[in-house]
mmCIF file of N, CA and C in Angstrom:
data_model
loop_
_atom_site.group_PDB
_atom_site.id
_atom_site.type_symbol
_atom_site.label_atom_id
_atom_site.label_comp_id
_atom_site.label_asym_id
_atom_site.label_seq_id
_atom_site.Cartn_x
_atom_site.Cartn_y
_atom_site.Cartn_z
ATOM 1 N N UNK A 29 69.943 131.391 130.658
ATOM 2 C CA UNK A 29 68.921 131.670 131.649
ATOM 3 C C UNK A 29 68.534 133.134 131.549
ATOM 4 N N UNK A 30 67.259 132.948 131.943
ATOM 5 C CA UNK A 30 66.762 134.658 131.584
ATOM 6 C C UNK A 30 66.877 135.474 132.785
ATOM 7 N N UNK A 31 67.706 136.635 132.222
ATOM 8 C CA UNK A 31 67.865 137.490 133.686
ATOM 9 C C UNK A 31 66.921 138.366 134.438
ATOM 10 N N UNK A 32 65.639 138.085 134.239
ATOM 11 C CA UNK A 32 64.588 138.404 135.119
ATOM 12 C C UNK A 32 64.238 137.612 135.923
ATOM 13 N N UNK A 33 64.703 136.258 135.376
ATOM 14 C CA UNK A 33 64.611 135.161 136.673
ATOM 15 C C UNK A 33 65.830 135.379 137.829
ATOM 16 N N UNK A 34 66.734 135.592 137.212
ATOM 17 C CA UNK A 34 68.488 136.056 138.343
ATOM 18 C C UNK A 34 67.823 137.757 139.177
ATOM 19 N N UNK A 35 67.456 137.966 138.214
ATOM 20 C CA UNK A 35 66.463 139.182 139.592
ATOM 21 C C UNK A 35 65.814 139.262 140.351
ATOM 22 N N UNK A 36 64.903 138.145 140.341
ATOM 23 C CA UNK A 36 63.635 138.230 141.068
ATOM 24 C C UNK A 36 64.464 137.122 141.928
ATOM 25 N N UNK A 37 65.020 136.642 141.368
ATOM 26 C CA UNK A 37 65.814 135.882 143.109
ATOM 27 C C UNK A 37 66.867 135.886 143.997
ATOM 28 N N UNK A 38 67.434 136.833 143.289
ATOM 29 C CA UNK A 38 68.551 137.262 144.003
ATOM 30 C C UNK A 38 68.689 137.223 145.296
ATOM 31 N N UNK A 39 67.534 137.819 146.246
ATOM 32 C CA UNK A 39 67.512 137.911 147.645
ATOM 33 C C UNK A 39 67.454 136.625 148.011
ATOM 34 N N UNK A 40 67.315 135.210 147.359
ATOM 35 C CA UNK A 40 66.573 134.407 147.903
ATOM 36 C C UNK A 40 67.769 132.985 147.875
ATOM 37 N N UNK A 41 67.193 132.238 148.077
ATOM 38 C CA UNK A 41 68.564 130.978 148.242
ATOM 39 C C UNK A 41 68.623 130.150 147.136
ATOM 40 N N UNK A 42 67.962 130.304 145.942
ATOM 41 C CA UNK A 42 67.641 129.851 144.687
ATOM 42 C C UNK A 42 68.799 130.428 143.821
ATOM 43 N N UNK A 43 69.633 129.779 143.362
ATOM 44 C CA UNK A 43 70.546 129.550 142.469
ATOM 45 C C UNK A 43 70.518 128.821 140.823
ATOM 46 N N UNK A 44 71.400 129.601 140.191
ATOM 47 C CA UNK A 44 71.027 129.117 138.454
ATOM 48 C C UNK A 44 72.455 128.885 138.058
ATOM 49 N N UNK A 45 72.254 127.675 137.744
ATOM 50 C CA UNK A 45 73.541 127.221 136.434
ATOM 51 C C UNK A 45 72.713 127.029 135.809
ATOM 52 N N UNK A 46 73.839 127.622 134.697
ATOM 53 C CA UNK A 46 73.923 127.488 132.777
ATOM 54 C C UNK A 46 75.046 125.839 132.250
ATOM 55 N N UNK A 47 74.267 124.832 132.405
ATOM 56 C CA UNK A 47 75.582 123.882 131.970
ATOM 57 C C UNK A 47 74.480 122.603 131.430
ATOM 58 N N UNK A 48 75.422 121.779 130.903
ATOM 59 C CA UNK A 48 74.385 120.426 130.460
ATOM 60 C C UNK A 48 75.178 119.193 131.585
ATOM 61 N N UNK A 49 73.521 118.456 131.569
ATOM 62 C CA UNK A 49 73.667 117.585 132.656
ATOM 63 C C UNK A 49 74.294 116.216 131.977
ATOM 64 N N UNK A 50 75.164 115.711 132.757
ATOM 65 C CA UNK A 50 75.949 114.606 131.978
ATOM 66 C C UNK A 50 75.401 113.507 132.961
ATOM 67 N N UNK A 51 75.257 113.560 134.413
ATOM 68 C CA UNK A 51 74.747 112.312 134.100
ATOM 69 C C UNK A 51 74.135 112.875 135.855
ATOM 70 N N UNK A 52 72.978 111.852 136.550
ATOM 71 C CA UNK A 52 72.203 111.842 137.679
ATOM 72 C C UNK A 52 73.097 111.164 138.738
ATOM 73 N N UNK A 53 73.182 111.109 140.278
ATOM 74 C CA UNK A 53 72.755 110.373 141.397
ATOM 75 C C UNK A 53 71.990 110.464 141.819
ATOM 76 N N UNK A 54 70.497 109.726 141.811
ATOM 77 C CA UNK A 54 70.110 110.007 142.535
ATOM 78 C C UNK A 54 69.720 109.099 144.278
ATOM 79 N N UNK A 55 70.908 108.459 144.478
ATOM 80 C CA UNK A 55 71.010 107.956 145.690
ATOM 81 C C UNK A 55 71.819 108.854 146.965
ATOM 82 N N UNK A 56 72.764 109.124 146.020
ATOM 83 C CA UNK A 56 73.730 110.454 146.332
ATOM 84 C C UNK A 56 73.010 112.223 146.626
ATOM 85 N N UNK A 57 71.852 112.245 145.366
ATOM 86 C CA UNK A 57 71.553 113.304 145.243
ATOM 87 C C UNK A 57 72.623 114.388 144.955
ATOM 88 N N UNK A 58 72.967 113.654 143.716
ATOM 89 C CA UNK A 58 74.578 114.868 143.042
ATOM 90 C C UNK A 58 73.848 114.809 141.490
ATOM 91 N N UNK A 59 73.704 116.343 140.916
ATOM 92 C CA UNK A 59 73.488 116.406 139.777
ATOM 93 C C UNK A 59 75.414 116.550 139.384
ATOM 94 N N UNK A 60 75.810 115.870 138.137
ATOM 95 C CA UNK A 60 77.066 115.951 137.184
ATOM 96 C C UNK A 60 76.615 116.720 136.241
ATOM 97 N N UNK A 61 77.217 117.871 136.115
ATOM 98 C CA UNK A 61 77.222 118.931 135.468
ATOM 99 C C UNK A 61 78.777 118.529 134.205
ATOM 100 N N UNK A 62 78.610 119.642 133.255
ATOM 101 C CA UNK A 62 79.759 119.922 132.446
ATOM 102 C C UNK A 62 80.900 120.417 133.141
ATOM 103 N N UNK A 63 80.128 121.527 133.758
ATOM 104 C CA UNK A 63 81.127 122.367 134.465
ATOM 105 C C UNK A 63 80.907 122.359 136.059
ATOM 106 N N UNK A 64 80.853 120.819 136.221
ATOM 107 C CA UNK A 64 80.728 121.058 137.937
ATOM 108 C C UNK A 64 79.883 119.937 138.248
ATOM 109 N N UNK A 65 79.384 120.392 139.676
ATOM 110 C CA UNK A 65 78.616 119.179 140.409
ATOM 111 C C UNK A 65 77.863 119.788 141.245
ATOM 112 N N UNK A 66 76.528 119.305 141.093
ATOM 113 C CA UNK A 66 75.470 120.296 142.563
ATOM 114 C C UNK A 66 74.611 119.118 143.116
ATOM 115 N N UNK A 67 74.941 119.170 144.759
ATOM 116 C CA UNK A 67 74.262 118.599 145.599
ATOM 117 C C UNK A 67 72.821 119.368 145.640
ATOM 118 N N UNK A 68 71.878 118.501 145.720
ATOM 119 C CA UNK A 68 70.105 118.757 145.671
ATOM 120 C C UNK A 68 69.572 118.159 146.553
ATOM 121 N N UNK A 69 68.935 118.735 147.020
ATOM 122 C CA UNK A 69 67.388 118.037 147.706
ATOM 123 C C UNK A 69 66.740 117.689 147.022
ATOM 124 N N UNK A 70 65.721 118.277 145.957
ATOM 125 C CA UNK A 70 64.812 118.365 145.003
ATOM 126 C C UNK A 70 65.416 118.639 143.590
ATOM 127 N N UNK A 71 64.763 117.825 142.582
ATOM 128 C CA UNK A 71 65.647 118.200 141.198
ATOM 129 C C UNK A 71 64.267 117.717 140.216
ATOM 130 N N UNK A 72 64.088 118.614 139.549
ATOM 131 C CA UNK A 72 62.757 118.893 138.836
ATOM 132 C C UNK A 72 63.484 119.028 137.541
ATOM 133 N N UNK A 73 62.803 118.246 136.552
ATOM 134 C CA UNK A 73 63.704 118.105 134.938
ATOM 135 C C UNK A 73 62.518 119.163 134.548
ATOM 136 N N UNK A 74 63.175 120.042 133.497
ATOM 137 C CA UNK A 74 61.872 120.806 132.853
ATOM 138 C C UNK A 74 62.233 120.377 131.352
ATOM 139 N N UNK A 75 61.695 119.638 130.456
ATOM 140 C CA UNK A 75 62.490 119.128 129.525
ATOM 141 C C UNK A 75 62.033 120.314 128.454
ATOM 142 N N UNK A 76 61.391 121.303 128.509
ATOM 143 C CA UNK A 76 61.142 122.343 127.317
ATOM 144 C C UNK A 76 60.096 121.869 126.568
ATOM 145 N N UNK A 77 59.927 122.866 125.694
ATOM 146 C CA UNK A 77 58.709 122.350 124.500
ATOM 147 C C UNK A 77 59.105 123.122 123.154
ATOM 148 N N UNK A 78 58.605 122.996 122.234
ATOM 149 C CA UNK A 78 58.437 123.349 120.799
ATOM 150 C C UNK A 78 57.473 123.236 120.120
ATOM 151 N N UNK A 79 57.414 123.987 119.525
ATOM 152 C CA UNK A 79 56.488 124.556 118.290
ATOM 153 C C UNK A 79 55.617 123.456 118.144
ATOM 154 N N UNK A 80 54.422 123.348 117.950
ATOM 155 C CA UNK A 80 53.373 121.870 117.467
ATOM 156 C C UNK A 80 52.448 122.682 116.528
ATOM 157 N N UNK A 81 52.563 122.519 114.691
ATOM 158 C CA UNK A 81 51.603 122.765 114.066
ATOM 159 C C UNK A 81 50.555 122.201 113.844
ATOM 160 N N UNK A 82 50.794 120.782 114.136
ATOM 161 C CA UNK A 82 49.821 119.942 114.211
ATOM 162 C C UNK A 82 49.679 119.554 113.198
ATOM 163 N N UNK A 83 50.764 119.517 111.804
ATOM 164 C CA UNK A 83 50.709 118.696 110.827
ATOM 165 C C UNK A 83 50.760 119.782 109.976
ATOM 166 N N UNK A 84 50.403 120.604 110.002
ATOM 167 C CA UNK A 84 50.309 122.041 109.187
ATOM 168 C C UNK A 84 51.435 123.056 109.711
ATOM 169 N N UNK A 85 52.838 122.654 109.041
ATOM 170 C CA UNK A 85 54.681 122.908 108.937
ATOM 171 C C UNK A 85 54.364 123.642 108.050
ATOM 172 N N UNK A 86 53.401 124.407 107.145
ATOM 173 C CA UNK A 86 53.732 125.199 106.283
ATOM 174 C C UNK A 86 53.429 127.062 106.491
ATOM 175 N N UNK A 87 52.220 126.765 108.130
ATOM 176 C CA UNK A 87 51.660 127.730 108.792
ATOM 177 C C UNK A 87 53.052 128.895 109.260
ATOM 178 N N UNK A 88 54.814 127.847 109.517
ATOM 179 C CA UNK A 88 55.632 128.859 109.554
ATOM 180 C C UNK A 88 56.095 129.641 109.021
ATOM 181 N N UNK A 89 55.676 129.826 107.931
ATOM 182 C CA UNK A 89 56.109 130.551 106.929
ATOM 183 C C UNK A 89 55.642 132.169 107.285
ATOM 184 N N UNK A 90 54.411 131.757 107.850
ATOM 185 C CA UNK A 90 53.789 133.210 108.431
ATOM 186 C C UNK A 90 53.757 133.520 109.527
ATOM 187 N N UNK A 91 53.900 132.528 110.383
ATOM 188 C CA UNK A 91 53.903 132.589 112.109
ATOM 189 C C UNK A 91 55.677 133.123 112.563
ATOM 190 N N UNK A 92 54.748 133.577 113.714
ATOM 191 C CA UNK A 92 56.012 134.124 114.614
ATOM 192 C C UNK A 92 55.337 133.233 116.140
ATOM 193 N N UNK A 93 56.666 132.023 116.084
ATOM 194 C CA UNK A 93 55.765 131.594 117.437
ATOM 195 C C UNK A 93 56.381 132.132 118.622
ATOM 196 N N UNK A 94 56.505 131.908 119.764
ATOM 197 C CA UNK A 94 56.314 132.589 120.342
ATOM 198 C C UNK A 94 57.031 131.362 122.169
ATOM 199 N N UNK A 95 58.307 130.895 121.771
ATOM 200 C CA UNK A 95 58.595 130.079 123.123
ATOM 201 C C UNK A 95 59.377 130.173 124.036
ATOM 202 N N UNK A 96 60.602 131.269 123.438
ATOM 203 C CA UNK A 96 61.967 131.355 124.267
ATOM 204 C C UNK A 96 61.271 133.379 124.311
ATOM 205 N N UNK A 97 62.764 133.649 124.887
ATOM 206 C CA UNK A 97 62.819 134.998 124.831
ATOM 207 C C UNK A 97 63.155 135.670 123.703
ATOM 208 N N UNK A 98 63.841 135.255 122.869
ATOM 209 C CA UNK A 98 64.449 135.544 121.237
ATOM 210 C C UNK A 98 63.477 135.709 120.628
ATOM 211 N N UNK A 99 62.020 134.859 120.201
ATOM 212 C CA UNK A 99 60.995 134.402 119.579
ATOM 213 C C UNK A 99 60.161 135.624 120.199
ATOM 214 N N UNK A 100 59.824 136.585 121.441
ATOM 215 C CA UNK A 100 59.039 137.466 122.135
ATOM 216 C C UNK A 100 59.650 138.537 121.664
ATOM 217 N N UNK A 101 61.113 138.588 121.408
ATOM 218 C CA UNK A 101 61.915 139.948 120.982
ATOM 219 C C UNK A 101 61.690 139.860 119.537
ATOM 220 N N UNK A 102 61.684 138.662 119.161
ATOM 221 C CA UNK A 102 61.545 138.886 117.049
ATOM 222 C C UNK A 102 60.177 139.351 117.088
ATOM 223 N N UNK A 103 59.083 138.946 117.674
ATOM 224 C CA UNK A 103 57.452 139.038 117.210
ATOM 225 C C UNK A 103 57.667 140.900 117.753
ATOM 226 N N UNK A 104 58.335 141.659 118.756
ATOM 227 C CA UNK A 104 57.930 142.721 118.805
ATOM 228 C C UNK A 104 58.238 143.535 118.354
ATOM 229 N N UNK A 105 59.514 143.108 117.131
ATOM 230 C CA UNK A 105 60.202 143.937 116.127
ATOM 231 C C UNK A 105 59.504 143.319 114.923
ATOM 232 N N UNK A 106 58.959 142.491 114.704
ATOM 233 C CA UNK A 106 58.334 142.537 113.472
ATOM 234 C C UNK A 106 57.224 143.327 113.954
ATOM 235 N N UNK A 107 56.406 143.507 114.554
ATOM 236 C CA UNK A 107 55.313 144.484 115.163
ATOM 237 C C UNK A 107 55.573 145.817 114.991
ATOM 238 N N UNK A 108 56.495 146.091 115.572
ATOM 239 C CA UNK A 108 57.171 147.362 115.539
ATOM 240 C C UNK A 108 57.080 147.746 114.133
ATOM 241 N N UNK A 109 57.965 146.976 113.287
ATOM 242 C CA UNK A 109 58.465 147.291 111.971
ATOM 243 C C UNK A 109 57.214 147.705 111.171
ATOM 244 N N UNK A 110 56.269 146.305 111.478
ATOM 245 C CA UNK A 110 55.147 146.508 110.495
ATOM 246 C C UNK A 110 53.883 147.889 111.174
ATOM 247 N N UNK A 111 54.021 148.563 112.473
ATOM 248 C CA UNK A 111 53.208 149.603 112.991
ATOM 249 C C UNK A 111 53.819 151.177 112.114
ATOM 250 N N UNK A 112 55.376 151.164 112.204
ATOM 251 C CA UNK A 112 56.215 151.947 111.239
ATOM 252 C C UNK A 112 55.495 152.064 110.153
ATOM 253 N N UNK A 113 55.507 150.742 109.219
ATOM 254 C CA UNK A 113 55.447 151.109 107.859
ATOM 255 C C UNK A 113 53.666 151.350 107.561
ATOM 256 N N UNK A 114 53.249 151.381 108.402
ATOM 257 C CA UNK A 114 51.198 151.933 108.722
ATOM 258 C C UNK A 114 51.601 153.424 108.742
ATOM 259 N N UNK A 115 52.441 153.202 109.730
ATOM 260 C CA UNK A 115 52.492 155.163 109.770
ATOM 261 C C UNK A 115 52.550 155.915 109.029
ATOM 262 N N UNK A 116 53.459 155.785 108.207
ATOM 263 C CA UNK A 116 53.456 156.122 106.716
ATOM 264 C C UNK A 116 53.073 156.170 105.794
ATOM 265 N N UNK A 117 52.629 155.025 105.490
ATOM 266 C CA UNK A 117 51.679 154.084 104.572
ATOM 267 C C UNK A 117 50.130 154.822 104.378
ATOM 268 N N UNK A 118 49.933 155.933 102.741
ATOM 269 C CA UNK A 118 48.539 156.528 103.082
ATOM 270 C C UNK A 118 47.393 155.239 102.394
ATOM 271 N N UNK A 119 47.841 154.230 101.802
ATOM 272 C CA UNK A 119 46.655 153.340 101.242
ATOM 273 C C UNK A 119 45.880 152.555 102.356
ATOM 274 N N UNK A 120 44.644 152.982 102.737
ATOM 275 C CA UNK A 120 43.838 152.158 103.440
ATOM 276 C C UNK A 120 44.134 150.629 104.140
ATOM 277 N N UNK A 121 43.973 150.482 102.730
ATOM 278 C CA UNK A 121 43.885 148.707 102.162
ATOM 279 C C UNK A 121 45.007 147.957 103.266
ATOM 280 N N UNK A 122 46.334 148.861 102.430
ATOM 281 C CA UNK A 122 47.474 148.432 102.734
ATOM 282 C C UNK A 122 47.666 148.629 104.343
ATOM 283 N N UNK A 123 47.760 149.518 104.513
ATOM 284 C CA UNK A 123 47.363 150.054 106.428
ATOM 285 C C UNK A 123 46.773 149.047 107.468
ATOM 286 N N UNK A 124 45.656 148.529 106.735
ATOM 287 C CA UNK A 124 45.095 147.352 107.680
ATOM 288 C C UNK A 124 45.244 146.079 107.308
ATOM 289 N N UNK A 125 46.019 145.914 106.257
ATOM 290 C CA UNK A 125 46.584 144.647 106.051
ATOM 291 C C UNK A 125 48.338 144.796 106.765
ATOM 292 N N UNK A 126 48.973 145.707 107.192
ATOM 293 C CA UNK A 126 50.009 146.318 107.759
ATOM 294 C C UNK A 126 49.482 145.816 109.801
ATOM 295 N N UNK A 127 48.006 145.830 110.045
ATOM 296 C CA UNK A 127 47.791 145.872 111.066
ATOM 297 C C UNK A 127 47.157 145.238 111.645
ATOM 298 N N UNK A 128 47.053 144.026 110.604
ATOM 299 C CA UNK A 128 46.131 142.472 110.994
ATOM 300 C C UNK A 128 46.998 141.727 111.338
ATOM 301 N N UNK A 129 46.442 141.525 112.516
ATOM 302 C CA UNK A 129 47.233 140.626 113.347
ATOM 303 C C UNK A 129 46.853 139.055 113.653
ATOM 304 N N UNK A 130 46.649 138.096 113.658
ATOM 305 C CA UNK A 130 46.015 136.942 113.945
ATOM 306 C C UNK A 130 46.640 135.809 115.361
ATOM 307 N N UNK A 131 46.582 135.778 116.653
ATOM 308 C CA UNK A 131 46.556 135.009 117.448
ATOM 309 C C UNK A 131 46.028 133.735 117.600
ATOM 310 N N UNK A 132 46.743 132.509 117.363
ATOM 311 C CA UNK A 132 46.178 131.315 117.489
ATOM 312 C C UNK A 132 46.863 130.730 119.194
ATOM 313 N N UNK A 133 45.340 130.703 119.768
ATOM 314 C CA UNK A 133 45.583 130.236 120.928
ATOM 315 C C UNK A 133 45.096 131.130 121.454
ATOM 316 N N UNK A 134 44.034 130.527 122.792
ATOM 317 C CA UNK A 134 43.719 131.485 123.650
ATOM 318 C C UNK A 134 44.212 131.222 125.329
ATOM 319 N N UNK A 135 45.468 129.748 125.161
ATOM 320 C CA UNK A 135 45.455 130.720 126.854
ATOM 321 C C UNK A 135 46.492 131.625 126.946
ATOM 322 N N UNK A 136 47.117 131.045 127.767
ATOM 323 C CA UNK A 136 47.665 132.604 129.189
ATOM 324 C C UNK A 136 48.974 133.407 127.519
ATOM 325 N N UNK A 137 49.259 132.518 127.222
ATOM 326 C CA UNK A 137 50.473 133.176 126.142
ATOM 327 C C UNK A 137 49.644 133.897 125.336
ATOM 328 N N UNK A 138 48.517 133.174 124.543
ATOM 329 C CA UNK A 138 47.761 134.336 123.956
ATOM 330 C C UNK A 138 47.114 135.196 123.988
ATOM 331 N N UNK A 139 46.571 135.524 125.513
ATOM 332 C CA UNK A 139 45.540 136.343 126.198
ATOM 333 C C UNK A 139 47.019 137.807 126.454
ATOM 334 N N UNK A 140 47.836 137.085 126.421
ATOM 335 C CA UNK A 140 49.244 138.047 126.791
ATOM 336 C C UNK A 140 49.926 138.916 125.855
ATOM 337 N N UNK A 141 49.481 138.104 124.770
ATOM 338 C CA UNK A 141 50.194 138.590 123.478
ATOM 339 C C UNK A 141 49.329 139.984 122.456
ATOM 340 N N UNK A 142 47.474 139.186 122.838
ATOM 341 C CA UNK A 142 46.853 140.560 122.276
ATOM 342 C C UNK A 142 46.412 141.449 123.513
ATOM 343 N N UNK A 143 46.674 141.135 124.639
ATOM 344 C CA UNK A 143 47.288 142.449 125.425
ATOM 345 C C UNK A 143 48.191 142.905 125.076
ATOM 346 N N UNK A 144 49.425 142.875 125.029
ATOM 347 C CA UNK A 144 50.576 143.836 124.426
ATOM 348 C C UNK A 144 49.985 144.295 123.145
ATOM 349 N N UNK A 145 49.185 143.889 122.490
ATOM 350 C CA UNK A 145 48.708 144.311 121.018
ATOM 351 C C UNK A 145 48.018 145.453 121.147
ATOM 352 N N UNK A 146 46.807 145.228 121.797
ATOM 353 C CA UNK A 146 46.415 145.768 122.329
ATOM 354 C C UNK A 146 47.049 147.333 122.293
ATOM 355 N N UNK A 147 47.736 146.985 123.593
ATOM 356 C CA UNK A 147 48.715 147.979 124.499
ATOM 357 C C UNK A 147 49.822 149.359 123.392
ATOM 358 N N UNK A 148 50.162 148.360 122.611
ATOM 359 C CA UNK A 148 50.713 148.821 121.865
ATOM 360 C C UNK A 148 49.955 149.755 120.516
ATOM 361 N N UNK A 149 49.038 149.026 120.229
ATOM 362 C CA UNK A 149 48.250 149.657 119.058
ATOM 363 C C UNK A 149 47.520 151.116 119.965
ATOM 364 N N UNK A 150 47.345 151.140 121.195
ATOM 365 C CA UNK A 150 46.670 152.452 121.458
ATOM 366 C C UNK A 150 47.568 153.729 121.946
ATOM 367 N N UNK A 151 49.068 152.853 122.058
ATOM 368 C CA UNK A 151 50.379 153.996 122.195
ATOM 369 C C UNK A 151 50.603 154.597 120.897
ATOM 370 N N UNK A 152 50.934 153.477 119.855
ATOM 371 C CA UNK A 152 51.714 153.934 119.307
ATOM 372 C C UNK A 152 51.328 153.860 117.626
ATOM 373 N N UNK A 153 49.865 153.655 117.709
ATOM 374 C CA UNK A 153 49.357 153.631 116.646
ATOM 375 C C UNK A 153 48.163 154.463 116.599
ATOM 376 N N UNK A 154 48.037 155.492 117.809
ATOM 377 C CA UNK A 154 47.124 156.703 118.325
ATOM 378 C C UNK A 154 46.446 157.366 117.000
ATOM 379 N N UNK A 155 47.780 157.660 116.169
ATOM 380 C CA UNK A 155 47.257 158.616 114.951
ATOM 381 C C UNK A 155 47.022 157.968 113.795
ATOM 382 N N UNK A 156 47.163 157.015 113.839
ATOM 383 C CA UNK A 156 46.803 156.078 112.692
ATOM 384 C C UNK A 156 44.874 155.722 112.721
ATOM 385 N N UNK A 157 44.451 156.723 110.981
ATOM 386 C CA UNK A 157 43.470 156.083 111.006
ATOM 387 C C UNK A 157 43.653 154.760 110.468
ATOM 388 N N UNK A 158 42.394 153.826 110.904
ATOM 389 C CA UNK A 158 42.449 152.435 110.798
ATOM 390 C C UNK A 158 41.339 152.332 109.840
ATOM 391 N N UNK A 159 40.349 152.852 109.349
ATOM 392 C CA UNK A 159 39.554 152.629 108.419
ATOM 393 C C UNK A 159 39.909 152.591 107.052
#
């Protein structure tokens, strides 16, 4: 569980286990945990999602997608890495192929992602000519 979620609720009566569910009551209203048992009112399954190329499995080769928190920390160190080697880097060519970025998808994840791009390219890529 991500600990910005254990922050933002701390004050509040919302509680997080980390465990796998072995099995339901729901007459009882007892979730069976691994490590335990929690009485509920309300019990909302979030079953997750993954990656959909849409038939085109070979697009990972270049993609950094983008679903857990691990996947947000790899895309901003490959970012990072590749803004570094611009800095340095005096060949044009190479510089803006160092700084092409491509976003597939425009909602809320991708409107989010070339904001930080954004954000980032006018911190920390200030002295970098781009032409």
């Amino acid at each position: 569980m991500s600990a910005p979620f254990r922050k933002l609720f701390r004050r509040s009566r919302v509680h997080f286990r980390y465990a796998e569910v072995m099995s339901v009551d729901t007459d009882l209203h007892l979730l069976y945990l691994n490590n335990g048992l929690i009485n509920y009112d309300f019990l909302v399954f979030a079953a997750g999602s993954k990656v959909n190329f849409y038939g085109n499995e070979h697009f990972l080769d270049h993609a950094v997608p983008m679903k857990t928190i691990d996947d947000a920390l790899r895309m901003r160190n490959i970012m990072l890495d590749r803004m570094e080697k611009a800095v340095i880097n005096t060949d044009p060519a190479e510089r803006r192929k160092l700084l092409t970025t491509v976003i597939a998808g425009g909602g809320p994840t991708g409107v989010e992602v070339a904001g930080m791009l954004a954000e980032m390219r006018n911190t920390f890529c200030r002295g970098i000519i781009l032409n």
